[in-house]
Amino acid sequence: MRIAFVDGGTYYHHATFNDPALRGTFDLNIHAPELVHADLSQVDCLYVASRQNPVDLIAARQAIADFLAAGKLVVALGETRPDLWLDGVQWRPGETNFWWWLEPGADSGLRVGDAHHGLFARIGLADATWHRHGDLATPPGAVSVVDTLEGRSVLYDDAVSGPGRRIVATLDPCYHHGSYFMPAASRFLHGFLPWLKAGAPARR
């Protein structure tokens, strides 16, 4: 799969994109404000890195819709407000407990959704567990990969809501990996990105 990294211009995007262990995943870097005019004909996947200004993504909403209409894949990670630029995304904000594991009897509140999803050939639940920035309603027919105890999702795979495929998450791995803390976020990327590069197989 040919992947374009949508880059908001932050230090953590730069660090993630240029990490020697990950750099081979990406075929193109697109500065987010330039996405609206970018030539996307040579890529199969838009990887919208976590924690960036949604204003740039809203401006590119039609370009993203056209990309999906061509049967391609959009990955929308946490803190990018995909509910504002991807049709059908229902995101709900929530209080973020950054250090929940320090509490006695701590429980992240996350559970495996579909244990047979292809991503779980590369990662385990612990690799997707640090904290979450809100949660998502899984669209009818889509697959929640990581569930919340409340019956919502923090990562889902949607190939049914419209043309193309959407992988949407409230996790922010690029921020933590590029900030050099939160080892689970780095483990997530070291599994998620090779899975994506291999075509993001939906089943194990």
XYZ file of C-alpha atoms in Angstrom:
204
model
C 0.000 0.000 0.000
C 1.273 3.473 -0.918
C 0.750 5.789 2.050
C 0.742 9.577 2.302
C 1.526 10.993 5.752
C -0.602 14.089 6.378
C 1.734 16.272 8.417
C 0.548 19.136 10.596
C 4.065 20.538 10.879
C 4.636 19.754 14.554
C 7.767 18.331 16.153
C 5.998 15.044 16.891
C 4.842 14.639 13.295
C 8.403 15.336 12.119
C 9.828 12.843 14.609
C 7.341 10.121 13.678
C 7.685 10.566 9.917
C 11.493 10.598 10.093
C 11.935 7.765 12.583
C 14.245 5.325 10.745
C 12.176 2.400 12.018
C 8.995 3.851 10.476
C 10.179 5.972 7.558
C 9.864 3.154 5.034
C 6.138 2.980 5.684
C 5.462 6.323 4.046
C 5.689 7.141 0.344
C 4.798 10.818 0.532
C 4.599 13.644 3.069
C 1.832 16.209 2.583
C 1.787 19.364 4.687
C -1.794 19.537 5.946
C -2.533 23.066 4.606
C -1.533 21.808 1.138
C -3.788 18.741 1.221
C -6.648 20.554 -0.492
C -4.540 20.895 -3.675
C -2.374 17.776 -3.396
C -2.137 15.182 -6.155
C -3.303 11.994 -4.459
C -3.477 9.846 -7.566
C -0.351 7.868 -6.699
C -1.303 6.892 -3.141
C -3.736 4.352 -1.713
C -3.981 5.618 1.866
C -4.129 8.991 3.601
C -2.638 8.661 7.068
C -3.894 11.667 9.035
C -1.461 11.830 11.927
C -2.837 12.552 15.387
C -3.214 15.959 17.018
C -3.424 18.469 14.223
C -5.492 21.490 13.306
C -8.841 20.325 11.910
C -9.222 23.608 10.009
C -6.782 22.306 7.385
C -8.684 19.031 7.130
C -12.063 20.746 6.875
C -10.684 22.798 3.975
C -9.693 19.526 2.266
C -12.988 17.778 3.002
C -13.976 17.450 -0.667
C -10.526 16.216 -1.658
C -10.769 13.575 1.071
C -14.275 12.591 -0.078
C -13.025 12.261 -3.658
C -10.143 10.096 -2.423
C -12.608 7.778 -0.694
C -14.858 7.774 -3.761
C -11.926 6.304 -5.676
C -12.077 3.308 -3.314
C -9.108 4.310 -1.194
C -8.376 4.296 2.551
C -8.334 7.157 5.055
C -6.821 6.685 8.520
C -8.001 9.372 10.952
C -6.218 9.343 14.295
C -7.103 11.034 17.562
C -7.389 14.775 18.156
C -7.997 15.577 14.482
C -11.790 15.956 14.826
C -12.742 13.618 11.971
C -16.405 14.266 12.770
C -15.868 17.653 11.090
C -14.352 16.397 7.830
C -15.419 12.745 7.367
C -19.046 11.876 6.691
C -20.703 9.624 9.235
C -18.187 9.992 12.067
C -19.822 10.501 15.465
C -17.259 11.532 18.066
C -18.046 12.283 21.693
C -15.600 14.205 23.886
C -14.760 12.859 27.305
C -12.526 13.567 30.241
C -9.032 12.219 29.633
C -7.380 10.494 32.576
C -3.742 10.710 31.546
C -2.373 8.661 34.442
C -5.192 6.194 35.140
C -2.769 3.287 35.707
C -1.460 4.939 38.888
C -4.832 4.458 40.587
C -5.429 1.390 42.798
C -7.286 -1.310 40.872
C -6.908 0.704 37.677
C -8.848 -0.344 34.577
C -8.359 1.430 31.265
C -11.968 0.783 30.325
C -10.835 -0.644 26.971
C -11.557 -4.109 25.641
C -10.883 -6.107 22.487
C -13.680 -5.502 20.008
C -13.338 -8.029 17.176
C -10.572 -10.437 18.201
C -10.344 -11.721 14.620
C -9.601 -8.324 13.111
C -6.374 -8.323 11.139
C -4.732 -5.643 13.261
C -4.570 -8.090 16.171
C -2.101 -10.175 14.189
C 0.323 -7.287 14.792
C -0.639 -5.803 18.179
C -2.357 -6.745 21.419
C -4.826 -4.713 23.431
C -2.025 -3.466 25.702
C -0.398 -1.827 22.674
C -3.546 0.259 22.100
C -3.928 1.188 25.749
C -2.584 4.440 27.108
C -5.512 6.876 27.236
C -8.257 8.037 24.911
C -9.509 11.375 23.716
C -13.248 10.798 23.684
C -14.950 7.892 21.980
C -16.819 7.002 18.806
C -20.116 5.494 17.760
C -19.345 2.534 15.503
C -21.307 2.950 12.248
C -23.781 0.147 11.455
C -21.921 -2.703 9.786
C -18.474 -1.362 10.667
C -16.108 -3.264 12.965
C -15.020 -1.903 16.330
C -11.473 -3.082 16.872
C -11.081 -1.603 20.364
C -14.219 -1.148 22.479
C -15.025 0.847 25.576
C -16.888 -0.632 28.521
C -19.729 1.744 27.647
C -20.267 0.002 24.319
C -18.565 2.584 22.150
C -15.262 2.459 20.275
C -11.833 4.055 20.304
C -10.796 2.429 17.005
C -13.044 1.149 14.260
C -12.701 -0.093 10.693
C -15.473 1.020 8.359
C -15.735 -0.322 4.821
C -19.522 -0.078 4.597
C -20.650 3.496 5.282
C -19.716 4.762 1.847
C -17.126 4.362 -0.867
C -13.616 3.536 0.237
C -12.574 2.556 3.729
C -12.121 4.542 6.932
C -10.094 3.588 9.989
C -10.979 6.051 12.735
C -9.487 6.255 16.229
C -9.410 8.482 19.282
C -5.881 7.306 20.077
C -2.975 9.724 19.514
C 0.095 7.549 18.894
C 2.100 10.011 16.781
C 2.012 12.618 19.523
C 3.352 10.259 22.172
C 5.827 8.457 19.930
C 7.173 11.755 18.627
C 7.347 13.151 22.160
C 9.351 10.111 23.293
C 7.046 8.987 26.053
C 4.265 6.431 26.415
C 5.870 3.167 25.210
C 2.497 1.643 24.319
C 2.005 4.309 21.654
C 5.327 3.377 20.059
C 4.428 -0.310 20.163
C 1.118 0.552 18.536
C 2.841 2.293 15.616
C 5.385 -0.507 15.250
C 2.467 -2.898 14.700
C -0.137 -0.669 13.074
C 2.072 0.825 10.364
C 3.469 -2.483 9.013
C -0.096 -3.831 9.016
C -1.213 -0.778 7.055
C 1.682 -1.052 4.624
C 0.792 -4.709 4.003
C -2.664 -3.655 2.805
C -4.461 -3.483 6.157
C -5.972 -6.980 5.977
C -9.311 -6.929 7.746
C -9.148 -10.506 9.045
C -6.442 -12.508 10.784
